[in-house]
Coordinates of C-alpha atoms and ligand atoms in Angstrom, one line a residue:
M4 CA -4.2 8.9 -16.9
T5 CA -3.7 6.5 -19.5
H6 CA -3.7 2.9 -18.6
T7 CA -0.8 0.9 -19.9
M8 CA -1.8 -3.1 -19.8
H9 CA 0.8 -5.5 -20.0
H10 CA -0.5 -8.5 -21.9
P11 CA 1.0 -11.9 -21.1
T12 CA 3.3 -12.9 -23.7
L13 CA 3.1 -16.6 -22.7
S14 CA 0.1 -18.8 -23.5
R15 CA -0.9 -21.5 -21.2
R16 CA 0.2 -23.9 -23.7
N17 CA 3.8 -22.4 -24.1
F18 CA 4.0 -22.3 -20.3
L19 CA 3.3 -26.0 -20.0
K20 CA 5.7 -26.8 -22.6
G21 CA 8.5 -24.5 -21.0
A22 CA 7.9 -26.3 -17.7
V23 CA 10.5 -28.9 -16.8
I24 CA 8.7 -32.0 -15.6
G25 CA 11.2 -34.0 -13.3
G26 CA 13.0 -33.4 -10.6
A27 CA 12.5 -34.2 -6.8
G28 CA 8.8 -35.9 -6.2
I29 CA 7.1 -33.3 -4.5
A30 CA 7.9 -30.5 -7.1
T31 CA 6.5 -32.8 -10.0
T32 CA 3.5 -33.5 -8.2
G33 CA 3.4 -29.9 -7.2
L34 CA 3.2 -28.8 -10.7
L35 CA 0.5 -31.1 -11.6
A36 CA -1.2 -30.0 -8.1
A37 CA -0.6 -26.5 -8.9
C38 CA -2.3 -26.8 -12.2
S39 CA -5.3 -28.5 -10.8
A40 CA -6.0 -26.5 -7.8
D41 CA -9.1 -25.0 -9.1
T42 CA -10.6 -28.5 -9.0
Q43 CA -8.8 -30.0 -5.9
S44 CA -8.2 -32.8 -8.0
N45 CA -5.0 -34.1 -9.6
N46 CA -6.9 -36.0 -12.3
T47 CA -7.7 -33.5 -15.0
E48 CA -5.6 -32.8 -17.8
P49 CA -2.7 -30.1 -17.1
E50 CA -3.3 -28.1 -19.8
E51 CA -7.0 -27.7 -19.1
S52 CA -6.6 -26.9 -15.6
A53 CA -3.4 -24.6 -15.7
P54 CA -3.7 -21.6 -13.7
Q55 CA -5.2 -18.7 -15.8
T56 CA -4.4 -15.7 -13.7
E57 CA -2.4 -12.9 -15.7
S58 CA 0.1 -12.1 -13.3
T59 CA 1.4 -15.7 -13.5
Y60 CA 2.3 -15.2 -17.1
N61 CA 3.2 -11.6 -16.7
P62 CA 7.0 -12.0 -17.2
E63 CA 7.9 -8.3 -16.1
A64 CA 5.9 -8.8 -12.8
R65 CA 7.7 -12.2 -12.2
E66 CA 11.1 -10.5 -13.1
V67 CA 10.7 -8.0 -10.4
A68 CA 9.4 -10.6 -7.8
N69 CA 11.6 -13.0 -6.1
V70 CA 9.9 -15.9 -7.3
E71 CA 10.7 -19.4 -8.9
Y72 CA 8.7 -22.1 -10.5
E73 CA 8.6 -25.0 -7.9
Q74 CA 9.8 -27.6 -10.5
D75 CA 13.0 -25.7 -11.0
V76 CA 13.7 -24.7 -7.3
A77 CA 12.9 -28.1 -6.1
Q78 CA 16.1 -29.3 -8.2
K79 CA 18.2 -26.8 -6.4
A80 CA 17.0 -27.4 -3.1
S81 CA 19.9 -29.2 -1.1
E82 CA 17.5 -30.6 1.8
T83 CA 14.3 -30.4 3.3
E84 CA 13.3 -29.6 6.8
E85 CA 10.1 -29.6 8.8
C86 CA 8.2 -27.5 11.1
D87 CA 4.4 -26.8 12.2
I88 CA 4.0 -23.4 10.2
V89 CA 6.2 -21.4 7.9
V90 CA 5.4 -17.7 7.7
L91 CA 6.9 -15.4 5.0
G92 CA 7.5 -11.9 6.0
S93 CA 7.7 -10.0 9.5
G94 CA 5.6 -7.1 9.2
A95 CA 2.4 -6.7 11.2
G96 CA 0.7 -9.7 9.5
G97 CA 3.5 -12.2 9.5
L98 CA 5.4 -11.4 12.9
G99 CA 1.9 -11.1 14.3
A100 CA 0.9 -14.4 12.9
A101 CA 4.3 -16.3 14.0
V102 CA 3.7 -14.8 17.7
R103 CA 0.4 -15.9 18.0
A104 CA 0.9 -19.4 16.5
A105 CA 3.8 -20.0 18.8
E106 CA 2.0 -18.8 21.8
Q107 CA -0.2 -21.9 21.1
G108 CA 2.6 -24.2 20.8
A109 CA 3.3 -24.4 17.3
H110 CA 6.9 -24.8 15.9
V111 CA 7.3 -21.7 13.6
V112 CA 9.8 -20.9 11.0
L113 CA 9.7 -17.2 10.0
L114 CA 11.4 -16.3 6.8
E115 CA 12.3 -12.6 6.4
K116 CA 13.7 -11.4 2.8
A117 CA 15.3 -8.4 4.4
G118 CA 18.2 -8.0 6.8
E119 CA 15.8 -6.7 9.6
L120 CA 12.3 -7.3 10.7
G121 CA 9.3 -5.0 10.1
G122 CA 8.9 -4.5 6.4
S123 CA 6.6 -1.1 5.8
T124 CA 5.0 -1.8 9.1
S125 CA 8.4 -0.2 10.7
G126 CA 7.1 3.1 9.0
T127 CA 3.4 3.2 10.3
E128 CA 2.5 5.7 12.9
G129 CA -0.2 3.8 14.8
M130 CA -3.1 1.6 14.3
F131 CA -7.1 1.8 14.4
G132 CA -8.7 0.1 17.1
W133 CA -12.3 0.0 18.7
G134 CA -13.0 -1.3 22.2
S135 CA -9.6 -1.5 23.6
S136 CA -8.7 -1.6 27.1
L137 CA -6.7 1.5 26.3
Q138 CA -9.8 3.3 25.1
E139 CA -11.6 2.3 28.5
E140 CA -8.9 3.7 30.4
S141 CA -8.8 6.8 28.7
D142 CA -12.5 7.3 28.8
V143 CA -13.1 7.3 25.3
E144 CA -16.7 7.5 24.2
L145 CA -16.8 5.0 21.4
P146 CA -18.7 5.4 18.2
L147 CA -21.3 2.6 17.3
V148 CA -19.7 0.0 15.2
A149 CA -22.6 0.7 12.9
E150 CA -21.4 4.4 12.7
L151 CA -18.2 3.2 11.8
I152 CA -19.5 0.9 9.1
E153 CA -21.8 3.6 7.8
E154 CA -18.7 5.8 7.5
E155 CA -16.9 3.5 5.4
L156 CA -20.2 2.3 3.3
I157 CA -20.8 6.2 2.2
Y158 CA -17.0 6.5 1.7
S159 CA -16.6 3.6 -0.8
N160 CA -20.1 4.0 -2.4
Y161 CA -21.4 1.0 -0.7
R162 CA -19.0 -1.2 -2.7
I163 CA -17.5 -2.9 0.4
D164 CA -18.0 -5.9 2.5
A165 CA -19.9 -4.7 5.4
A166 CA -19.6 -8.1 7.1
L167 CA -16.0 -8.2 6.8
W168 CA -15.7 -4.6 8.2
K169 CA -17.9 -5.8 11.3
R170 CA -15.8 -8.7 12.0
F171 CA -12.6 -6.5 11.7
I172 CA -13.8 -3.7 13.8
E173 CA -15.3 -5.7 16.3
A174 CA -11.8 -7.6 16.7
S175 CA -9.5 -4.6 16.5
G176 CA -9.7 -3.5 20.2
K177 CA -8.8 -7.1 20.9
S178 CA -5.7 -7.0 18.7
V179 CA -4.8 -3.6 20.6
D180 CA -5.2 -5.5 23.7
W181 CA -3.2 -8.6 22.5
L182 CA -0.2 -6.3 21.8
R183 CA -0.4 -4.9 25.1
E184 CA -0.4 -8.3 26.7
Q185 CA 3.1 -9.0 24.6
G186 CA 4.2 -6.0 26.6
Y187 CA 3.8 -3.2 24.0
V188 CA 3.1 0.3 25.4
F189 CA 1.3 2.5 23.2
D190 CA 1.7 6.0 23.3
R191 CA -1.8 7.2 23.6
V192 CA -5.2 7.0 21.9
D193 CA -6.8 9.7 20.1
V194 CA -8.0 10.9 16.7
Y195 CA -5.4 10.8 13.9
K196 CA -5.5 14.3 12.5
G197 CA -8.2 16.6 13.7
Q198 CA -9.9 17.8 10.7
I199 CA -10.0 14.2 9.1
S200 CA -11.4 12.3 11.6
A201 CA -13.4 12.5 14.9
F202 CA -13.2 8.9 15.8
K203 CA -10.7 8.7 19.0
C204 CA -9.7 5.2 17.6
Y205 CA -6.1 5.9 16.6
H206 CA -3.6 3.9 18.9
W207 CA -0.4 5.8 18.3
W208 CA 2.6 3.6 18.3
A209 CA 5.5 4.7 20.8
D210 CA 7.4 7.6 19.4
E211 CA 4.8 7.4 16.7
K212 CA 7.0 4.6 15.0
G213 CA 5.8 1.2 14.0
S214 CA 9.3 0.1 14.5
T215 CA 8.6 0.1 18.3
M216 CA 6.0 -2.5 17.8
I217 CA 7.8 -4.7 15.5
S218 CA 10.7 -4.8 18.1
C219 CA 8.6 -5.8 20.9
L220 CA 7.2 -8.4 19.0
E221 CA 10.5 -9.9 17.9
E222 CA 11.6 -10.1 21.5
K223 CA 8.5 -12.0 22.2
A224 CA 9.0 -14.1 19.1
K225 CA 12.2 -15.1 20.2
E226 CA 11.2 -15.9 23.5
L227 CA 8.8 -18.4 22.3
G228 CA 11.3 -20.0 20.0
V229 CA 10.3 -18.8 16.8
D230 CA 13.1 -20.0 14.4
I231 CA 13.6 -16.5 12.6
R232 CA 15.6 -16.2 9.5
T233 CA 16.4 -12.9 8.0
L234 CA 18.0 -12.6 4.6
T235 CA 16.1 -15.6 3.7
L236 CA 13.0 -15.6 1.4
G237 CA 10.5 -17.9 0.3
V238 CA 10.8 -18.3 -3.5
S239 CA 8.0 -21.1 -4.2
L240 CA 5.5 -22.6 -2.5
M241 CA 5.8 -26.6 -2.2
T242 CA 2.7 -28.7 -3.1
D243 CA 1.5 -32.2 -2.9
N244 CA -1.7 -33.3 -4.5
G245 CA -3.4 -29.9 -4.4
N246 CA -2.4 -29.0 -0.9
V247 CA 0.3 -26.5 0.1
V248 CA 2.7 -28.4 2.2
G249 CA 5.7 -25.8 2.5
V250 CA 7.8 -23.6 1.0
Y251 CA 11.1 -23.5 -0.8
A252 CA 13.7 -20.9 0.7
R253 CA 16.6 -19.1 -0.5
D254 CA 19.1 -18.0 1.8
D255 CA 20.7 -14.9 0.5
S256 CA 23.5 -15.0 2.8
N257 CA 25.0 -17.8 0.9
D258 CA 22.7 -18.2 -2.1
T259 CA 21.7 -21.7 -1.2
Y260 CA 18.2 -23.3 -1.4
Y261 CA 16.4 -25.7 0.7
G262 CA 12.8 -26.9 1.4
I263 CA 10.6 -26.6 4.4
K264 CA 7.9 -29.0 4.8
A265 CA 5.0 -27.4 7.2
K266 CA 1.5 -28.1 7.8
A267 CA 0.5 -24.6 7.0
V268 CA 1.9 -21.6 5.4
I269 CA 1.1 -18.2 6.1
V270 CA 2.2 -15.6 3.5
G271 CA 2.4 -11.9 4.3
T272 CA 5.0 -10.3 1.9
G273 CA 3.7 -6.9 2.2
G274 CA 2.1 -6.1 -1.2
F275 CA 3.8 -5.1 -4.6
G276 CA 4.4 -1.6 -4.5
L277 CA 7.7 -2.0 -5.9
N278 CA 6.3 -3.9 -8.9
N279 CA 5.2 -1.7 -11.4
A280 CA 4.0 -4.3 -13.9
L281 CA 2.0 -5.8 -11.2
I282 CA 0.5 -2.6 -10.2
E283 CA -0.7 -1.7 -13.8
Q284 CA -2.1 -5.3 -14.4
L285 CA -4.0 -5.4 -11.4
T286 CA -5.3 -1.7 -10.9
T287 CA -5.8 1.3 -12.9
W288 CA -2.8 3.1 -11.8
D289 CA -0.2 4.4 -14.7
M290 CA 3.2 3.9 -13.1
T291 CA 5.1 5.6 -16.0
Y292 CA 6.3 8.2 -13.5
G293 CA 4.9 6.6 -10.3
T294 CA 7.1 6.0 -7.2
T295 CA 6.7 4.0 -4.1
R296 CA 7.7 3.7 -0.4
S297 CA 6.6 0.1 -0.3
T298 CA 9.0 -2.9 0.3
G299 CA 7.0 -5.1 -1.6
T300 CA 7.5 -7.0 -4.8
G301 CA 4.6 -9.1 -5.0
D302 CA 6.3 -12.4 -4.1
G303 CA 3.5 -13.8 -2.1
V304 CA 0.9 -12.9 -4.6
I305 CA 2.7 -14.4 -7.7
M306 CA 3.8 -17.5 -5.9
S307 CA 0.3 -18.1 -4.8
E308 CA -1.0 -17.5 -8.2
D309 CA 1.2 -20.3 -9.1
V310 CA -0.6 -22.7 -7.2
G311 CA -4.0 -21.6 -8.4
A312 CA -4.8 -18.7 -6.2
G313 CA -7.7 -16.4 -7.1
T314 CA -6.7 -12.5 -7.0
Y315 CA -8.7 -9.8 -5.5
M316 CA -7.5 -6.1 -6.2
T317 CA -8.8 -3.6 -3.8
S318 CA -7.1 -0.4 -3.6
I319 CA -3.7 1.7 -3.2
L320 CA -2.8 3.4 -0.3
P321 CA -2.0 6.7 -2.3
R322 CA 0.2 9.8 -2.5
T323 CA 1.7 11.9 -5.0
A324 CA 5.1 13.0 -5.7
V325 CA 7.7 14.7 -7.8
E326 CA 9.7 12.8 -10.2
G327 CA 13.4 12.4 -8.9
Y328 CA 12.2 13.1 -5.2
T329 CA 10.6 11.1 -2.4
V330 CA 7.4 12.2 -0.7
Y331 CA 9.5 13.5 2.1
D332 CA 11.5 16.1 0.2
E333 CA 10.7 19.7 0.3
I334 CA 9.5 20.0 -3.3
A335 CA 7.1 17.3 -2.9
I336 CA 5.7 18.6 0.7
G337 CA 5.5 22.2 -1.0
C338 CA 3.8 21.1 -4.3
C339 CA 2.0 17.7 -3.5
D340 CA 0.7 18.5 0.2
N341 CA -0.3 22.1 -0.3
P342 CA -3.4 23.5 -1.6
L343 CA -2.2 25.7 -4.2
L344 CA -3.5 26.2 -7.5
F345 CA -3.5 22.9 -9.6
L346 CA -4.0 22.8 -13.5
N347 CA -4.2 19.8 -15.9
E348 CA -2.4 19.3 -19.4
N349 CA -4.8 21.6 -20.9
G350 CA -4.4 24.4 -18.4
D351 CA -7.7 23.9 -16.9
R352 CA -8.4 23.8 -13.2
F353 CA -10.1 20.8 -12.1
M354 CA -10.6 20.2 -8.5
N355 CA -10.7 21.9 -4.9
E356 CA -7.0 21.6 -3.9
G357 CA -7.9 21.9 -0.4
T358 CA -9.2 18.3 -0.4
Y359 CA -5.7 17.3 0.7
V360 CA -6.4 19.0 3.8
T361 CA -9.8 17.7 4.5
S362 CA -9.4 13.9 3.1
Y363 CA -6.0 13.8 3.5
M364 CA -4.2 12.3 0.6
A365 CA -6.6 9.6 -0.4
L366 CA -9.4 11.1 -2.4
Y367 CA -7.2 14.0 -3.3
V368 CA -4.8 11.4 -5.1
N369 CA -8.1 10.1 -7.1
S370 CA -8.6 13.8 -8.5
I371 CA -4.9 14.1 -9.3
I372 CA -4.9 10.9 -11.3
S373 CA -8.2 11.6 -13.1
Q374 CA -6.2 13.9 -15.3
K375 CA -3.6 12.9 -18.0
K376 CA -1.1 15.5 -16.1
A377 CA -1.5 17.6 -13.0
Y378 CA 0.8 20.5 -12.3
T379 CA 0.8 22.7 -9.3
I380 CA 1.4 26.4 -10.5
L381 CA 2.9 28.8 -8.1
D382 CA 4.5 32.1 -8.2
Q383 CA 7.8 33.6 -6.8
A384 CA 5.8 35.0 -3.9
M385 CA 4.6 31.6 -2.8
V386 CA 8.2 30.2 -3.2
D387 CA 9.4 32.9 -1.0
R388 CA 6.7 32.3 1.6
F389 CA 7.7 28.5 1.5
V390 CA 11.4 29.2 1.7
S391 CA 11.6 32.1 4.4
G392 CA 8.2 33.4 4.8
E393 CA 4.9 32.3 6.6
G394 CA 5.8 28.8 5.6
I395 CA 3.6 25.7 4.2
F396 CA -0.1 25.6 4.7
S397 CA -0.2 21.9 5.5
G398 CA 2.3 19.5 6.0
W399 CA 2.8 15.9 6.8
R400 CA 4.4 14.0 9.6
T401 CA 7.3 16.3 10.6
Y402 CA 6.4 18.9 8.5
K403 CA 3.6 21.1 10.4
T404 CA 1.8 24.1 9.2
G405 CA 3.7 27.1 9.3
M406 CA 7.2 25.5 8.9
N407 CA 9.5 26.7 6.2
L408 CA 11.1 24.8 3.5
P409 CA 14.9 26.2 2.9
E410 CA 15.8 23.8 0.2
F411 CA 12.5 24.4 -1.9
Q412 CA 14.0 26.7 -4.3
T413 CA 16.9 24.9 -4.9
Q414 CA 15.1 21.7 -5.8
L415 CA 12.9 23.7 -8.1
D416 CA 15.9 25.0 -10.0
E417 CA 17.6 21.5 -10.0
C418 CA 14.5 20.1 -11.5
I419 CA 14.3 22.8 -14.0
S420 CA 18.3 22.6 -15.1
S421 CA 17.8 18.8 -15.0
N422 CA 15.5 19.1 -18.0
R423 CA 13.6 16.3 -16.9
G424 CA 10.4 17.8 -18.3
N425 CA 8.5 17.5 -15.2
V426 CA 9.1 21.3 -13.8
F427 CA 9.0 24.5 -15.7
R428 CA 9.6 28.1 -15.3
G429 CA 8.6 31.2 -17.2
E430 CA 8.5 35.2 -16.7
T431 CA 4.9 35.3 -17.6
I432 CA 1.9 32.7 -17.2
E433 CA 2.0 32.8 -21.1
E434 CA 5.7 31.7 -21.1
L435 CA 5.4 29.1 -18.6
A436 CA 2.3 27.7 -20.4
E437 CA 4.6 27.4 -23.8
A438 CA 7.4 25.6 -21.9
M439 CA 4.8 23.3 -20.5
G440 CA 3.2 22.4 -24.4
V441 CA -0.1 24.0 -22.7
D442 CA -2.4 26.6 -24.9
P443 CA -1.0 29.7 -23.1
D444 CA -4.2 31.7 -23.9
N445 CA -6.3 29.2 -22.1
M446 CA -4.0 28.8 -19.1
K447 CA -3.6 32.6 -18.7
A448 CA -7.6 32.9 -18.8
N449 CA -7.9 30.5 -16.2
V450 CA -5.2 31.7 -14.0
D451 CA -6.8 35.2 -14.3
R452 CA -10.2 33.6 -13.1
Y453 CA -8.6 32.0 -10.2
N454 CA -6.8 35.5 -9.5
E455 CA -10.2 37.1 -9.5
M456 CA -11.7 34.5 -7.2
C457 CA -9.0 34.9 -4.7
A458 CA -9.8 38.7 -4.6
N459 CA -13.3 38.1 -4.0
G460 CA -12.6 35.5 -1.2
F461 CA -14.9 33.0 -2.9
D462 CA -14.0 30.0 -5.2
E463 CA -17.2 29.6 -7.0
D464 CA -15.7 26.8 -9.3
F465 CA -14.5 24.3 -6.7
L466 CA -15.4 25.7 -3.3
K467 CA -11.7 25.7 -2.1
G468 CA -11.6 27.1 1.5
K469 CA -10.9 30.9 1.6
E470 CA -7.9 30.3 3.6
Y471 CA -6.0 28.8 0.8
L472 CA -7.2 31.3 -1.8
T473 CA -3.7 33.0 -2.5
P474 CA -3.4 34.5 -6.0
V475 CA -0.8 33.6 -8.5
E476 CA 0.6 36.8 -9.6
T477 CA 4.3 37.6 -9.0
G478 CA 6.6 36.1 -11.6
P479 CA 8.4 34.1 -12.5
F480 CA 6.1 31.4 -12.2
Y481 CA 6.6 27.6 -11.7
A482 CA 4.7 24.4 -12.8
V483 CA 5.6 21.3 -11.0
R484 CA 3.9 18.0 -12.5
Q485 CA 2.7 15.7 -9.6
D486 CA 2.8 12.1 -10.0
P487 CA 1.1 9.1 -8.5
S488 CA 3.0 7.5 -5.5
V489 CA 2.1 4.2 -4.0
T490 CA 2.6 4.0 -0.2
N491 CA 1.6 0.5 -0.5
T492 CA -0.9 -1.6 -2.5
I493 CA -3.9 -3.0 -0.8
G494 CA -5.2 -6.6 -1.8
G495 CA -4.0 -9.0 -4.3
L496 CA -4.9 -12.5 -3.3
D497 CA -8.6 -13.8 -2.6
V498 CA -9.2 -15.1 1.0
N499 CA -11.9 -16.1 2.9
Y500 CA -12.9 -15.0 6.6
N501 CA -10.4 -17.4 8.1
N502 CA -7.5 -15.9 5.7
E503 CA -7.2 -19.1 3.9
V504 CA -6.4 -18.4 0.2
V505 CA -9.0 -19.6 -2.1
N506 CA -8.8 -20.3 -5.9
K507 CA -10.9 -18.2 -8.4
D508 CA -13.8 -20.3 -7.7
G509 CA -13.6 -19.7 -4.1
A510 CA -12.4 -23.2 -3.0
V511 CA -10.2 -23.2 -0.3
I512 CA -6.3 -23.9 -1.3
P513 CA -5.6 -26.4 1.8
G514 CA -2.7 -25.4 3.9
L515 CA -2.3 -21.8 2.3
Y516 CA -3.0 -18.6 4.3
C517 CA -2.5 -15.0 3.6
V518 CA -2.3 -11.9 5.8
G519 CA -1.3 -8.2 5.8
V520 CA -2.1 -6.2 2.6
D521 CA -1.9 -8.9 0.2
A522 CA -5.0 -10.2 1.8
C523 CA -6.9 -7.0 2.8
K524 CA -10.2 -7.1 1.2
L525 CA -11.6 -4.1 3.3
Y526 CA -11.4 -1.3 0.7
K527 CA -12.8 -0.8 -2.7
E528 CA -12.5 2.8 -3.4
T529 CA -9.3 4.1 -1.5
Y530 CA -8.1 4.1 2.0
N531 CA -10.3 6.1 4.4
Y532 CA -8.3 8.2 6.6
A533 CA -11.3 8.9 8.9
M534 CA -10.7 5.2 9.9
S535 CA -6.9 6.0 10.0
G536 CA -4.6 3.0 10.8
G537 CA -7.2 0.8 9.6
L538 CA -4.7 -0.8 7.2
V539 CA -2.1 -1.7 9.8
S540 CA -4.7 -3.0 12.0
Y541 CA -6.3 -5.1 9.6
C542 CA -2.8 -6.5 8.8
L543 CA -2.4 -7.5 12.5
Y544 CA -5.9 -8.8 12.9
S545 CA -5.3 -10.9 9.8
G546 CA -2.0 -12.5 11.1
L547 CA -3.6 -13.3 14.4
N548 CA -6.8 -14.8 12.4
A549 CA -4.8 -17.0 10.2
A550 CA -2.7 -18.1 13.1
D551 CA -5.5 -19.2 15.0
H552 CA -7.1 -21.0 12.3
A553 CA -4.1 -22.6 11.1
V554 CA -3.1 -24.0 14.4
A555 CA -6.7 -25.2 15.1
T556 CA -7.1 -27.0 11.8
Y557 CA -3.4 -28.3 11.1
C558 CA -1.8 -28.6 14.4
A559 CA -4.3 -29.8 16.8
Ligands
LIG1 C1 6.1 4.5 4.6 C2 4.7 3.8 5.1 C3 3.9 4.1 5.9 C4 2.6 3.7 6.2 N1 1.8 4.2 7.2 C5 0.8 3.5 7.7 C6 0.0 3.9 8.7 O1 0.4 4.9 9.5 N2 -1.0 3.2 9.1 C7 -1.5 2.2 8.0 O2 -2.6 1.8 8.4 N3 -1.0 1.7 7.3 C8 0.4 2.6 6.7 N4 1.0 2.1 5.7 C9 0.5 0.9 4.9 C10 1.4 -0.4 5.6 O3 2.2 -0.9 4.5 C11 0.5 -1.5 5.9 O4 -0.4 -0.9 7.1 C12 1.1 -2.5 6.8 O5 2.0 -2.3 7.7 C13 1.8 -3.9 6.0 O6 1.9 -4.8 6.6 P1 2.1 -6.4 6.0 O7 2.7 -7.2 7.3 O8 1.2 -6.8 4.9 O9 3.4 -6.1 5.4 P2 5.0 -5.3 5.7 O10 5.1 -4.7 7.0 O11 5.6 -4.6 4.4 O12 5.8 -6.9 5.9 C14 6.0 -7.6 4.7 C15 7.6 -8.4 5.0 O13 7.7 -9.4 4.0 C16 8.8 -9.5 3.6 N5 9.0 -10.3 2.3 C17 8.8 -10.0 1.1 N6 8.8 -11.1 0.3 C18 9.3 -11.8 1.0 C19 9.6 -13.2 0.5 N7 9.4 -13.7 -0.5 N8 9.8 -13.9 1.7 C20 10.2 -13.5 2.8 N9 10.0 -12.3 3.2 C21 9.7 -11.4 2.4 C22 9.3 -8.0 3.3 O14 11.0 -7.9 3.6 C23 8.5 -7.2 4.5 O15 9.5 -7.2 5.7 C24 2.2 2.4 5.6 C25 3.1 2.0 4.5 C26 4.4 2.7 4.4 C27 5.1 2.3 3.2

């Protein structure tokens, strides 16, 4: 896929010229402090020490995020209150941190941008855990930590921090136990999906819904006196002499701004899946047709960069989808989650389409986005099979093997008649190729070869499993473009093992922590479904980790 890079349009000099120096005392100092955070000193020339990270200067990314410059918002803030710890975001990372800090006696204020708690955590199915009491009670034979690390190392071409994995894995069972201590009842511990992972480390949420865990923690937070404010967002960090000393908040219910001074701030704003400009800047993904299920706009990443934080981009939790539809729609289930025939923009086959079933959607998506365009090719016989015949080969969540997709034909037809340019139809393969703008002879030759291999029951080109070798021979024929879909971004800010945010030289920015996906440095290649639930488990782990360190360091 082509990679669109958004070059910053504001130079450092322009940025400083545009900055309003004035307003409230903390904010003025804060601007200078932000500019000098790299050196932890307030004595350098502002222009020389201004944060140099790109997204700070990426106007498109800022526009999507709900972030304002400190010096601007300080002037709008009507009052300033105080607490021990402010947490931004109420997913596994933020809510976990809030409860853990409150348990230890800290006075915690939790700001949540949305009307309810949970963010994308509510949509998760379960969490990874090793060495939990539930595994012990369920007589699970645990793999060695070393085996799990080896799995991850090989999956990631040895490009991961195995020391971080060791810390995380060894703590993951304790995270599960901590939730149980809060009164949470897991459904069961098992493998995630049999064909993907043999490790019985997946702790399924009750009803397979992360929202049940969030409700439990919300109740606990209230019991412990956490001051929870929904529809209220952090828009800027408050700084003083290089330290983060609080946040500026906006109450969206009445559009007022105020400051909250705190001994430490824990940012857990859930990634930036909704911020295409930031995705294209920090990853190799082309989001021209991209979609997302994330709730994150990158607020925490950008406001932390404003105070000099370093960035660390790891990965994306990926899927593919069909433009105009969500990943839950039947057209996406049929065309993206099933191992049919995939051809690229030249009409060439390029992968073992069965990878989806064996690696789930992570490695599979790597193959899809390695092409300029990737089309699922299917014939009328396959459409009929989906609608009312044998059903789908493989599905996702509520869609199970053998289920029918009654709306599939209708959604295909809708796409074609909308002329969106992503779904095509032809009476013959050549006609289909013409509609797609692909060389008809090449595409016909490739489809013929595929059909021949289906007849022989052996895919000598890409070794797709025999059970998925279904010929494409009964017209009319369809081509459906698969586009990248971000379930969530992984990573963003650079943190140390205490989840303290560090600047680009690795120096701690005092008072600032990051948790959840924004801080996740576990992955390098892509999310590994063999270690399913690892991401949400890391989010919780990081929240507990940051809270423990912040309370011990700043609230003792
Ligand atoms: C549909 C879906 C399913 C997923 N399933 C899984 C799964 O099964 N297993 C897994 O490991 N991972 C899964 N993930 C990945 C998931 O995103 C992470 O695992 C994890 O739950 C993220 O937790 P978090 O605390 O970082 O962020 P979130 O849970 O997204 O919480 C962040 C919160 O911060 C709030 N916020 C944002 N900006 C501000 C601001 N400026 N001020 C105040 N609040 C703010 C948001 O509104 C949100 O509520 C899934 C993601 C999605 C979208």
